[in-house]
Amino acid sequence: MSKIIATLAIRGAHETVNLAEQKIKEAVDAKGPNEAVAFPNTGYFLPVIYGLTGEKIEKVSDMERVLKIAKDLLPEEPSQDLWLPYLGNTLDAGIATLFGAEMIMALRYIGIGEPPVNDLYLGAADDVIMRARGVEFVDGSAPGFAAVVGAAPTTEQAVALARELQQKSLYTFMAGSTNGICMADQLAEAGVELGWDTRLVPFDPHVYGQIYSIGFATRAAMSFGGVQPGDYERILRYNKNRVFAFVVALGEVDPIKYAAAAGAINYGFPTIADTDIPQILPTGVCTYEHVVSNVPVENIIQKSIEVRGLKIKIDKIPIPVAYGAAFEGERIRKDDLFAEFGGSKSEAFELLRMRDMDEVEDNKIELVGIDLKDMQEKKAYPLAILVDVAGRKMQKDFEPILERQIHHLINGAEGVMHVSQRDVVWMRVGKKAVDKGFKLTDIGKILHTKIMNEFPAIVDKVQVTLITDNDKVHELIEVARKEYHERDERVGGLTDDNVDTFYSCTLCQSFAPTHVCIITPQRLGLCGAYNWLDGKASYEINPTGPNQPILKGETLDAENGEWSGINEFLSGASNGAVPRLYAYSMMQNPMTSCGCFEAIVAHLPLMDEETGMIYSGFMIVNRDYAGGTPFGMGFSTMAGLVGGGMQNPGMAGIGKYFLGSPKFLSADGGFARVVWMPSELKEQLRGILEAQAERSGDPDLLDKIADETNAMTMDEVLAFIKPKNHPVLSMDMLG
């Protein structure tokens, strides 16, 4: 044990506890001892103190008890004459530092000290974030986090560190500075997108802000590990064994940073530094070394992973941009756009097909048409992504499951945004990606590598063809649509009533953390890619994947489509945001929407000025439709209102083939309430919609539904449907 580290850490601990005492006194004088104090939106009080001691800090005077505990933990600085190399004293000083730092940072929230949040720094994570992100440390989608203290020698090195951490799917928690500069400042200067969605989280410019990292880890033990507050041994053990975190110390390490590092070591989190500081190499509290120093910046992340004992599976994909789960929530804005494909601006689709073994040439990636370098900036182009797979255990039923993976596999690439699927896919490629040399064939490399690695049990070969030739895309999209229709027909005679199990889909939670699709035999997923049989097959392929079986349980409301088992699952899978679902209603407890829905259905109230009557109609808008609507806004604007994973009564995303289901919003009146939809959607689904009209008791209903050729305002819709005696005119108004 280094005497220098012990001395400096203990000195920093005394400084921190003394500052906490000063700030508490300042708070009592300015606010009074009964002033409420807490981090925002958390039920864990001050989580490190609460977790390790069980003390509930609710007002300023409560801090006096913890201040006494911190003082009791403080050892004297090592003697110059007699040095006893006990790590225990340094660890106690570290815990005292954590307590002091947490009180100092909490007092900021009542105006004692610097403001805790600004335009760059986020401050403490609330419980909503902790639950949404913390579960990723449990299921392995986030292998761990790096608590970065200080700044890299150059901005370029800071960006390289951030990208490496993202590529390894690690979270980066930034707090603490070197010469007044934090790594977060460097990343912001370089235009790097920061925040929870990108896993680059700027907490605070002061090193005390790393208490938010420790608090996050402490809450994880209590929330996901079932550890009771005050059981400090289990909290520390849980973090050593389950939360794979480490401290990256960049630049000069002062006594306070030493003290904070000592606090982290208690949790099993080692410190790796790029400067020449003393080391603590024997194993003990940490899995391996406790402090490792003088590591070059370009090697520091890999060394940290080694020291922490992290096992990260990274598929090295030979593309010129970074790749990892951290990029799945990335958005490509108009100013950053180089080229886009699909949406409502061009034809685009993706299709995965099973082939015989001798029909697929493994790792053959072909482009038919022009590549990105030959495209005009900000223009929309057609695109077809054809993925042919072969495998000894591959089945036809597995096609849509693998096809749906294209969505999140492509989204893992830095600078590429992918939304939806099938023939309503929308993809954007950013300028920075193209500047780095990204090509459309790189999409093929991503799909080949990831499908082979993630589905080795059923896939032996993958071949990818990308097409940007307009005529070829136009020809093949009809072939693809025929295939989609055949898949949807497979559900056949299954109904919601004659099965006891539905399936979930949480594949889009990277975009909408609280969104969960509930897939039933008579209601396919919002993206249109998965029906009930697809969910069943997906679960067979990957029992821990995004499609989980859900026992319906007790029928609570047959008309609205409510079951106890579905509600229970939804509440857990949405982190409590969605406690109740009516599967057959849009007006009450509707299904949440992500951003991948094929169409939007919206309540369209129609008022008859002559009679004063108000009629409750439905308007349908499909993603392909680029025009205006009687609602006064287009698809993209409406999508911004309905997406995001929250229940939004009166508006919902749907898979367009849900329009042909007997259960289509049946609790609200069903298809008989549809008064407006684009003409192209009518024609595309004419056969299905005519059958639905027949089922509704009005065989001519489709011709009574207005479209953009005859009605573009609510008044015009009413004028169109009234002489045709549309059934909505005799239906009750929806509340």
XYZ file of C-alpha atoms in Angstrom:
735
model
C 0.000 0.000 0.000
C 1.492 3.347 -1.069
C 2.100 5.793 1.778
C 1.846 8.669 -0.703
C -1.628 7.580 -1.846
C -2.799 6.996 1.711
C -1.537 10.378 2.854
C -3.083 12.293 -0.026
C -6.387 10.372 0.079
C -6.783 10.937 3.820
C -5.857 14.595 3.370
C -8.475 14.934 0.638
C -11.055 13.207 2.832
C -10.450 15.699 5.675
C -10.787 18.554 3.204
C -14.058 17.159 1.859
C -15.639 16.489 5.252
C -14.593 19.926 6.497
C -16.172 21.510 3.432
C -19.352 19.518 4.001
C -19.493 20.747 7.606
C -19.025 24.320 6.399
C -21.779 23.972 3.783
C -24.199 22.407 6.284
C -23.656 25.353 8.641
C -24.155 27.737 5.739
C -27.417 25.979 4.859
C -28.690 26.120 8.457
C -27.935 29.849 8.621
C -29.474 30.617 5.219
C -32.402 28.171 5.062
C -32.930 26.840 8.562
C -32.391 23.318 9.904
C -35.762 22.045 8.640
C -35.192 22.970 4.996
C -36.016 19.957 2.815
C -33.060 18.549 0.919
C -32.959 15.771 -1.680
C -31.791 14.849 -5.129
C -34.553 15.297 -7.718
C -37.192 12.610 -8.280
C -35.732 9.787 -6.246
C -37.125 7.596 -3.518
C -33.604 6.774 -2.319
C -32.948 10.052 -0.475
C -29.179 10.618 -0.756
C -28.540 7.151 -2.191
C -24.935 6.493 -1.129
C -25.616 7.546 2.442
C -28.986 5.767 2.460
C -27.571 2.590 0.963
C -24.490 2.290 3.162
C -25.960 3.557 6.472
C -29.757 3.378 6.142
C -29.947 7.058 7.134
C -32.757 8.986 5.415
C -31.620 12.528 4.726
C -34.794 14.563 4.305
C -33.813 17.943 5.755
C -30.629 19.866 6.443
C -30.468 18.943 10.135
C -30.444 15.223 9.220
C -26.993 15.769 7.764
C -25.550 16.342 11.229
C -25.894 12.619 12.002
C -24.053 11.625 8.827
C -21.399 14.286 9.375
C -20.612 12.625 12.723
C -20.339 9.206 11.009
C -17.968 10.699 8.403
C -15.786 12.308 11.088
C -15.608 9.035 12.999
C -14.372 7.309 9.831
C -11.580 9.836 9.253
C -8.137 8.508 10.225
C -5.155 10.690 10.954
C -2.636 11.250 8.192
C 0.184 8.664 8.243
C 3.022 9.497 10.584
C 6.336 10.592 9.130
C 8.154 8.309 11.575
C 5.993 5.160 11.633
C 4.054 4.033 8.549
C 1.631 1.127 8.895
C 0.586 0.129 5.349
C -3.060 -0.543 6.132
C -5.448 -0.162 3.220
C -8.337 -0.063 5.693
C -7.621 3.485 6.840
C -7.567 4.723 3.259
C -10.829 2.925 2.464
C -12.496 4.482 5.528
C -11.296 7.870 4.340
C -12.821 7.082 0.953
C -16.237 6.359 2.475
C -16.046 9.575 4.504
C -15.282 11.388 1.252
C -18.331 9.874 -0.435
C -20.589 10.966 2.427
C -19.137 14.468 2.428
C -19.335 14.821 -1.336
C -22.951 13.624 -1.443
C -24.024 16.171 1.152
C -22.144 18.962 -0.634
C -23.778 18.133 -3.956
C -27.248 17.743 -2.407
C -27.001 21.191 -0.798
C -26.455 22.663 -4.250
C -30.081 21.796 -5.009
C -31.247 24.246 -2.329
C -28.923 27.024 -3.479
C -25.851 26.356 -1.318
C -22.953 26.369 -3.769
C -22.849 26.278 -7.555
C -26.042 25.381 -9.458
C -26.144 21.581 -9.964
C -27.334 21.701 -13.588
C -26.569 23.873 -16.625
C -26.772 23.642 -20.400
C -24.054 20.975 -20.508
C -24.041 19.169 -17.171
C -27.032 17.034 -16.189
C -26.641 16.677 -12.432
C -28.036 13.709 -10.515
C -29.895 10.967 -12.393
C -33.457 10.487 -11.176
C -35.103 7.127 -10.533
C -36.767 7.003 -13.957
C -33.363 7.151 -15.627
C -31.849 4.782 -13.098
C -34.506 2.133 -13.705
C -34.420 2.504 -17.484
C -30.630 2.466 -17.696
C -29.816 0.391 -14.640
C -31.522 -2.686 -16.030
C -28.972 -2.639 -18.853
C -26.274 -3.434 -16.292
C -28.339 -6.413 -15.194
C -29.121 -7.880 -18.617
C -25.612 -7.234 -19.950
C -26.510 -4.768 -22.706
C -24.328 -2.295 -20.805
C -21.237 -4.206 -19.626
C -20.295 -1.425 -17.167
C -19.375 2.237 -16.863
C -16.277 4.387 -16.863
C -16.180 7.209 -14.322
C -13.939 9.670 -16.159
C -12.255 12.306 -14.020
C -10.374 15.158 -15.685
C -9.633 15.909 -19.318
C -7.655 14.204 -22.060
C -4.438 15.879 -23.263
C -6.198 16.943 -26.491
C -9.761 17.263 -27.736
C -9.032 14.672 -30.415
C -7.943 12.177 -27.760
C -11.081 12.908 -25.728
C -13.248 12.116 -28.737
C -11.282 8.931 -29.409
C -11.768 7.810 -25.787
C -15.498 8.511 -25.956
C -15.924 6.625 -29.220
C -13.988 3.638 -27.885
C -16.184 3.504 -24.788
C -19.317 3.773 -26.934
C -18.086 1.068 -29.260
C -17.686 -1.211 -26.271
C -21.255 -0.279 -25.172
C -19.951 1.167 -21.893
C -21.500 4.196 -20.230
C -19.200 7.176 -19.661
C -19.936 9.220 -16.523
C -17.966 12.481 -16.601
C -17.214 14.675 -13.579
C -14.049 16.420 -12.488
C -11.623 18.590 -14.401
C -7.972 19.105 -15.216
C -6.890 22.750 -15.153
C -10.547 23.747 -15.224
C -11.422 21.558 -18.226
C -13.588 18.429 -18.085
C -13.681 15.775 -20.781
C -17.331 16.741 -21.302
C -16.186 20.249 -22.292
C -13.833 18.738 -24.857
C -16.546 16.548 -26.349
C -19.006 19.438 -26.518
C -16.391 21.566 -28.263
C -15.921 18.780 -30.840
C -19.667 18.604 -31.503
C -20.114 15.155 -29.964
C -23.704 14.425 -28.934
C -23.909 13.986 -25.155
C -26.607 12.560 -22.920
C -28.103 9.316 -21.690
C -29.148 8.247 -25.192
C -25.530 8.209 -26.375
C -24.156 6.841 -23.074
C -21.877 9.887 -22.747
C -23.213 11.442 -19.546
C -21.768 14.762 -18.245
C -22.611 14.940 -14.521
C -20.664 17.914 -13.173
C -17.380 19.766 -13.744
C -16.263 19.113 -10.134
C -14.894 15.738 -9.084
C -17.540 15.633 -6.350
C -20.009 15.099 -9.204
C -18.750 11.511 -9.455
C -20.889 10.875 -6.385
C -23.729 10.605 -8.907
C -21.917 7.620 -10.454
C -21.531 5.950 -7.064
C -25.143 6.800 -6.246
C -26.257 5.200 -9.501
C -24.346 2.023 -8.589
C -25.723 2.034 -5.035
C -29.312 2.315 -6.252
C -28.674 -0.534 -8.709
C -27.840 -2.812 -5.777
C -30.995 -1.827 -3.910
C -33.307 -1.771 -6.934
C -32.087 -4.775 -8.925
C -30.119 -6.716 -6.319
C -32.753 -6.617 -3.600
C -30.237 -5.254 -1.072
C -31.792 -3.460 1.887
C -30.634 0.053 2.849
C -27.945 -0.096 5.492
C -26.601 -3.482 4.413
C -23.311 -1.941 3.257
C -21.475 -5.258 2.924
C -23.961 -6.607 0.383
C -24.110 -3.312 -1.498
C -20.334 -3.241 -1.882
C -20.212 -6.931 -2.774
C -23.002 -6.551 -5.351
C -21.130 -3.742 -7.065
C -17.839 -5.594 -7.102
C -19.471 -8.664 -8.638
C -22.252 -7.192 -10.796
C -21.557 -3.550 -11.722
C -18.362 -3.529 -13.717
C -17.186 0.042 -13.308
C -13.792 1.698 -13.155
C -12.317 5.165 -12.713
C -10.307 6.732 -15.536
C -8.160 9.512 -14.061
C -6.904 11.908 -16.720
C -4.314 14.553 -15.866
C -3.145 15.722 -12.460
C -4.475 13.823 -9.436
C -4.901 16.061 -6.371
C -5.799 14.978 -2.815
C -9.559 15.236 -3.390
C -9.305 13.030 -6.472
C -7.239 10.516 -4.476
C -9.921 10.547 -1.768
C -12.736 10.056 -4.298
C -10.801 7.185 -5.879
C -10.441 5.584 -2.439
C -14.211 5.772 -2.085
C -14.671 4.027 -5.440
C -12.218 1.287 -4.478
C -14.608 0.299 -1.660
C -17.070 -0.629 -4.410
C -14.494 -2.733 -6.237
C -13.951 0.001 -8.832
C -10.210 0.400 -9.619
C -8.530 3.588 -10.818
C -6.450 3.707 -13.979
C -4.468 6.903 -14.573
C -2.494 8.346 -17.459
C -0.084 10.163 -15.129
C 2.846 8.788 -13.118
C 1.211 8.386 -9.703
C 1.950 5.655 -7.126
C 0.255 2.318 -7.753
C -1.603 -0.231 -5.610
C -1.054 -3.469 -7.457
C -1.982 -6.318 -5.082
C -5.504 -7.688 -5.423
C -7.953 -7.518 -2.558
C -10.967 -5.222 -2.432
C -10.893 -4.899 -6.224
C -10.870 -7.988 -8.414
C -7.360 -7.214 -9.608
C -5.163 -4.139 -9.133
C -6.579 -1.147 -7.232
C -4.578 1.684 -8.838
C -2.639 1.428 -12.099
C -0.827 4.481 -13.433
C 1.219 5.863 -16.299
C -1.012 4.236 -18.930
C -0.951 5.980 -22.340
C -4.271 7.609 -23.166
C -4.689 5.532 -26.319
C -4.413 2.323 -24.234
C -6.231 3.405 -21.085
C -9.681 1.976 -21.869
C -8.372 -1.436 -22.835
C -6.177 -1.479 -19.713
C -9.144 -0.453 -17.563
C -11.227 -3.308 -18.930
C -8.403 -5.716 -18.203
C -7.913 -4.474 -14.636
C -11.634 -4.497 -13.864
C -11.974 -8.049 -15.201
C -14.619 -7.079 -17.750
C -15.564 -9.544 -20.456
C -16.836 -7.639 -23.484
C -17.831 -9.357 -26.662
C -17.068 -6.995 -29.534
C -17.541 -8.071 -33.091
C -14.967 -6.196 -35.085
C -16.854 -4.973 -38.111
C -14.609 -3.636 -40.886
C -16.337 -0.291 -41.339
C -14.861 3.229 -41.059
C -17.223 4.427 -38.303
C -17.632 3.319 -34.708
C -20.217 0.655 -33.928
C -22.062 -0.141 -30.720
C -25.370 -0.042 -28.832
C -24.660 3.525 -27.711
C -25.440 4.766 -31.234
C -28.887 3.134 -31.442
C -30.622 6.246 -30.139
C -28.700 8.601 -32.423
C -30.741 10.984 -34.582
C -29.530 12.441 -37.869
C -30.924 15.976 -38.113
C -31.384 17.902 -41.341
C -28.216 19.944 -40.828
C -26.183 16.738 -40.392
C -27.850 14.847 -43.250
C -25.945 13.615 -46.300
C -28.517 11.316 -47.924
C -31.733 9.565 -46.988
C -33.708 6.608 -48.240
C -37.410 5.829 -47.988
C -39.780 7.392 -45.537
C -42.210 9.339 -47.688
C -39.563 10.657 -50.087
C -38.501 7.598 -52.079
C -39.188 3.893 -52.424
C -37.244 1.721 -50.014
C -37.667 -1.721 -48.504
C -35.781 -4.534 -46.811
C -36.389 -8.238 -47.207
C -34.686 -11.232 -45.631
C -35.162 -14.527 -47.469
C -34.286 -18.119 -46.645
C -32.368 -19.848 -49.432
C -30.855 -23.265 -50.015
C -27.243 -23.659 -48.979
C -25.937 -23.701 -52.552
C -27.844 -20.506 -53.422
C -25.986 -18.297 -50.936
C -22.373 -17.198 -51.200
C -21.289 -16.344 -47.686
C -20.042 -12.780 -47.141
C -20.882 -11.738 -50.683
C -21.870 -8.066 -50.479
C -22.995 -6.431 -53.699
C -24.196 -2.931 -54.631
C -26.423 -2.431 -57.664
C -26.564 1.271 -58.520
C -24.677 4.300 -57.224
C -22.983 4.566 -53.837
C -23.038 7.461 -51.357
C -20.009 9.208 -52.846
C -21.884 9.688 -56.127
C -25.076 11.010 -54.535
C -26.153 14.619 -54.160
C -26.161 15.959 -50.626
C -29.525 16.026 -48.785
C -31.322 14.199 -51.605
C -33.564 11.136 -51.182
C -32.749 7.951 -53.101
C -34.430 4.556 -53.546
C -32.962 1.620 -51.653
C -33.498 -2.118 -51.433
C -31.729 -4.233 -48.827
C -31.923 -7.920 -49.725
C -30.486 -10.335 -47.184
C -30.286 -13.986 -48.239
C -29.549 -16.478 -45.486
C -28.986 -20.221 -45.443
C -28.584 -22.638 -42.572
C -29.090 -26.281 -41.768
C -31.530 -25.342 -38.991
C -33.040 -22.286 -40.664
C -36.830 -22.258 -41.035
C -39.169 -20.169 -43.163
C -40.903 -18.989 -40.000
C -37.670 -17.400 -38.820
C -37.441 -14.975 -41.769
C -39.381 -12.037 -40.240
C -37.578 -12.416 -36.920
C -34.170 -12.072 -38.541
C -35.486 -9.382 -40.883
C -36.623 -7.263 -37.939
C -33.078 -7.382 -36.550
C -31.969 -5.215 -39.487
C -33.489 -2.241 -37.663
C -31.276 -2.281 -34.596
C -28.228 -3.801 -36.320
C -27.954 -0.879 -38.753
C -28.681 1.607 -35.961
C -25.522 0.485 -34.186
C -23.392 2.339 -36.738
C -22.275 5.845 -35.822
C -23.840 8.384 -38.170
C -26.602 6.105 -39.491
C -30.264 6.311 -38.460
C -32.766 3.565 -39.310
C -36.504 3.742 -38.615
C -39.254 1.192 -39.241
C -39.029 -1.820 -41.584
C -40.494 -3.659 -44.554
C -41.587 -1.232 -47.285
C -41.923 1.781 -44.977
C -38.276 1.820 -43.943
C -36.573 5.199 -43.516
C -32.810 5.500 -43.320
C -30.534 8.518 -43.038
C -26.741 8.704 -43.362
C -24.946 11.674 -41.831
C -22.250 13.855 -43.383
C -19.618 12.816 -40.832
C -20.085 9.144 -41.638
C -19.615 9.797 -45.358
C -16.583 11.981 -44.627
C -15.060 9.029 -42.785
C -15.565 6.841 -45.844
C -18.816 5.064 -44.975
C -20.340 3.256 -47.971
C -23.637 1.475 -48.519
C -21.734 -1.801 -48.753
C -20.736 -1.215 -45.120
C -24.372 -1.936 -44.269
C -23.831 -5.360 -45.805
C -20.728 -5.860 -43.657
C -22.700 -4.967 -40.537
C -25.548 -7.329 -41.366
C -23.260 -10.215 -42.295
C -21.130 -9.944 -39.163
C -23.950 -9.415 -36.687
C -26.400 -11.992 -38.061
C -23.665 -14.633 -38.204
C -22.532 -13.856 -34.649
C -25.940 -13.451 -33.030
C -27.735 -16.363 -34.711
C -25.077 -19.060 -35.166
C -27.498 -21.846 -34.280
C -29.692 -21.254 -37.332
C -27.608 -19.249 -39.840
C -24.556 -20.612 -41.653
C -24.336 -18.176 -44.587
C -25.337 -14.576 -45.221
C -25.296 -12.731 -48.521
C -26.371 -9.074 -48.836
C -27.414 -7.125 -51.928
C -28.043 -3.382 -51.788
C -29.828 -1.704 -54.689
C -30.132 2.016 -55.438
C -31.190 1.645 -59.074
C -34.660 3.186 -59.241
C -36.192 0.766 -61.766
C -34.843 -2.283 -59.990
C -36.099 -1.116 -56.590
C -39.528 -0.345 -58.073
C -39.701 -3.823 -59.592
C -38.608 -5.704 -56.478
C -40.736 -3.795 -53.973
C -43.830 -5.538 -55.342
C -42.131 -8.900 -54.873
C -41.378 -7.944 -51.293
C -44.952 -6.801 -50.628
C -46.262 -10.139 -51.834
C -43.924 -11.873 -49.387
C -45.055 -9.618 -46.523
C -48.691 -10.376 -47.293
C -48.085 -14.124 -47.344
C -46.421 -13.882 -43.940
C -49.376 -11.971 -42.503
C -51.815 -14.549 -43.856
C -50.123 -17.319 -41.879
C -51.947 -16.378 -38.701
C -55.104 -17.841 -40.291
C -57.860 -18.815 -37.884
C -56.072 -17.829 -34.688
C -57.963 -15.327 -32.568
C -57.206 -13.459 -29.372
C -59.852 -15.505 -27.591
C -58.517 -18.974 -28.454
C -54.948 -18.493 -27.216
C -53.813 -17.989 -23.639
C -50.514 -16.292 -24.473
C -49.606 -13.046 -26.231
C -46.075 -11.836 -27.090
C -44.193 -8.682 -26.252
C -41.806 -6.729 -28.418
C -39.356 -4.322 -26.805
C -36.999 -4.002 -29.751
C -37.632 -0.246 -30.105
C -36.929 0.720 -26.495
C -33.632 2.299 -27.578
C -35.798 5.040 -29.129
C -38.734 4.898 -26.705
C -37.667 3.399 -23.346
C -41.213 2.912 -22.018
C -42.739 1.492 -25.213
C -43.858 -2.130 -25.340
C -45.747 -3.718 -28.235
C -48.284 -6.363 -27.246
C -48.688 -8.715 -30.198
C -51.867 -10.785 -30.356
C -53.243 -13.061 -33.072
C -55.545 -10.230 -34.128
C -53.233 -7.280 -33.559
C -49.789 -7.357 -35.144
C -46.896 -5.163 -34.024
C -46.973 -1.446 -34.815
C -44.083 -1.818 -37.243
C -46.045 -4.397 -39.222
C -43.124 -6.835 -39.159
C -44.222 -9.191 -36.399
C -47.461 -11.092 -36.051
C -48.287 -13.541 -33.262
C -46.582 -16.502 -34.947
C -43.474 -14.391 -35.542
C -43.339 -13.546 -31.843
C -43.646 -17.232 -31.018
C -40.835 -18.156 -33.421
C -38.646 -15.317 -32.177
C -38.954 -16.586 -28.618
C -37.912 -20.056 -29.779
C -34.787 -18.579 -31.368
C -33.894 -16.274 -28.493
C -35.646 -17.026 -25.178
C -34.127 -13.935 -23.542
C -34.770 -11.618 -26.495
C -37.269 -8.809 -27.078
C -40.217 -11.127 -27.803
C -41.410 -12.690 -24.580
C -44.527 -14.838 -24.005
C -47.101 -13.249 -21.711
C -49.854 -15.278 -20.120
C -53.054 -13.277 -20.517
C -54.290 -14.116 -17.060
C -57.753 -13.086 -15.908
C -59.959 -11.277 -18.429
C -60.734 -7.946 -16.780
C -62.635 -6.379 -19.680
C -63.409 -8.470 -22.758
C -64.859 -5.562 -24.745
C -61.863 -3.272 -24.332
C -59.304 -6.086 -24.369
C -57.828 -5.981 -20.880
C -56.148 -8.881 -19.060
C -54.420 -9.020 -15.685
C -51.287 -10.748 -16.983
C -50.804 -8.189 -19.746
C -51.135 -5.272 -17.330
C -48.657 -6.846 -14.926
C -46.098 -7.434 -17.677
C -46.531 -3.954 -19.152
C -46.021 -2.249 -15.839
C -42.724 -4.025 -15.313
C -41.451 -3.770 -18.886
C -42.246 -0.037 -19.058
C -40.725 0.703 -15.635
C -44.158 1.577 -14.292
C -44.982 4.098 -17.017
C -47.769 1.973 -18.538
C -49.817 0.168 -15.870
C -52.873 -0.615 -17.967
C -53.748 -1.447 -21.591
C -56.949 -1.621 -23.599
C -55.865 -3.557 -26.681
C -58.990 -2.663 -28.640
C -59.273 1.028 -27.810
C -57.525 4.196 -28.867
C -59.534 6.484 -26.607
C -58.721 4.822 -23.279
C -55.462 3.239 -22.112
C -54.199 2.767 -25.670
C -51.045 0.946 -26.683
C -47.937 3.111 -26.627
C -46.098 3.962 -29.825
C -42.385 4.094 -30.607
C -41.484 5.643 -33.947
C -41.643 2.637 -36.264
C -45.395 2.412 -36.783
C -46.673 1.983 -40.348
C -49.660 4.265 -39.871
C -51.343 6.578 -37.381
C -54.999 6.528 -36.433
C -56.385 9.718 -34.899
C -59.724 10.806 -33.479
C -61.320 13.292 -35.897
C -64.291 15.136 -34.347
C -66.683 16.503 -36.973
C -69.125 19.260 -36.028
C -72.293 19.893 -38.024
C -72.833 23.644 -37.828
C -76.467 23.286 -38.902
C -77.540 20.805 -36.225
C -74.841 21.283 -33.593
C -74.151 17.561 -33.672
C -70.590 16.303 -33.183
C -69.549 13.020 -34.770
C -66.518 11.021 -33.629
C -64.676 9.742 -36.687
C -61.265 8.169 -37.207
C -58.618 9.355 -39.614
C -55.843 7.041 -40.846
C -52.514 8.331 -42.222
C -49.858 5.940 -43.516
C -46.141 6.665 -43.394
C -45.834 6.759 -47.201
C -48.350 9.601 -47.501
C -46.593 12.979 -47.786
C -49.580 15.305 -48.082
C -51.731 17.237 -45.652
C -54.668 15.905 -43.649
C -57.979 17.197 -42.258
C -56.258 17.099 -38.866
C -54.190 20.069 -40.005
C -50.834 18.347 -39.922
C -48.919 15.728 -41.893
C -47.640 12.322 -40.893
C -44.254 13.475 -39.571
C -45.787 16.103 -37.280
C -48.347 13.637 -35.975
C -45.610 11.052 -35.467
C -43.839 13.476 -33.162
C -46.993 13.689 -31.042
C -47.808 9.999 -30.840
C -44.293 8.498 -30.555
C -41.971 8.314 -27.585
C -43.486 5.457 -25.601
C -46.282 7.262 -23.742
C -50.008 6.529 -23.855
C -51.714 9.229 -25.900
C -55.516 8.758 -25.929
C -57.063 9.831 -29.219
C -54.036 9.004 -31.347
C -52.047 5.810 -31.831
C -49.529 4.152 -34.098
C -50.588 0.903 -35.760
C -49.435 -1.711 -38.219
C -51.478 -0.986 -41.330
C -52.806 -4.551 -41.613
C -54.474 -4.061 -38.238
C -57.071 -2.148 -40.276
C -58.327 -5.502 -41.557
C -58.628 -7.135 -38.140
C -62.045 -7.764 -36.543
C -60.478 -6.338 -33.372
C -59.447 -3.035 -35.008
C -60.351 -0.525 -32.263
C -63.523 -2.548 -31.767
C -64.155 -1.018 -28.329
C -64.406 2.406 -29.980
C -66.649 1.371 -32.853
C -64.004 -0.162 -35.091
C -63.615 0.325 -38.827
C -67.092 1.842 -39.105
C -65.679 5.048 -37.580
C -63.039 5.566 -40.303
C -63.995 8.709 -42.241
C -60.722 9.664 -43.971
C -57.595 7.953 -45.284
C -55.184 8.588 -48.197
C -56.335 7.168 -51.530
C -53.086 5.233 -51.970
C -53.707 3.366 -48.709
C -57.246 2.547 -49.850
C -55.918 1.023 -53.038
C -53.036 -0.783 -51.405
C -55.336 -2.527 -48.898
C -58.530 -2.537 -50.964
C -59.172 -6.269 -50.740
C -58.618 -6.342 -46.986
C -60.665 -3.187 -46.395
C -63.575 -4.381 -48.518
C -63.698 -7.555 -46.422
C -63.641 -5.406 -43.288
C -66.483 -3.251 -44.667
C -68.511 -6.378 -45.323
C -67.836 -7.525 -41.776
C -68.981 -4.158 -40.407
C -72.392 -4.559 -42.077
C -71.870 -1.877 -44.721
C -70.339 -3.416 -47.888
C -70.026 0.016 -49.544
C -68.239 1.600 -46.603
C -64.900 1.986 -48.373
C -66.490 4.297 -50.951
C -67.984 6.370 -48.133
C -64.558 7.149 -46.677
C -63.105 10.483 -47.790
C -59.522 10.948 -48.995
C -57.230 13.782 -50.109
C -58.908 14.019 -53.513
C -62.214 15.165 -52.062
C -61.718 16.421 -48.500
C -58.826 18.256 -46.835
C -60.647 19.885 -43.911
C -62.978 18.553 -41.249
C -65.866 20.455 -42.803
C -65.096 18.911 -46.186
C -64.964 15.435 -44.640
C -68.388 15.942 -43.101
C -69.744 17.314 -46.387
C -68.438 14.220 -48.186
C -69.729 11.556 -45.791
C -73.086 13.115 -44.923
C -74.894 12.487 -48.245
C -73.403 8.986 -48.355
C -74.967 8.186 -44.980
C -71.665 7.078 -43.442
C -72.341 4.855 -40.382
C -70.464 7.261 -38.079
C -73.452 9.637 -38.393
C -75.549 7.255 -36.312
C -72.860 6.306 -33.779
C -72.467 7.733 -30.285
C -69.839 10.417 -29.756
C -66.650 9.229 -28.076
C -65.646 10.925 -24.847
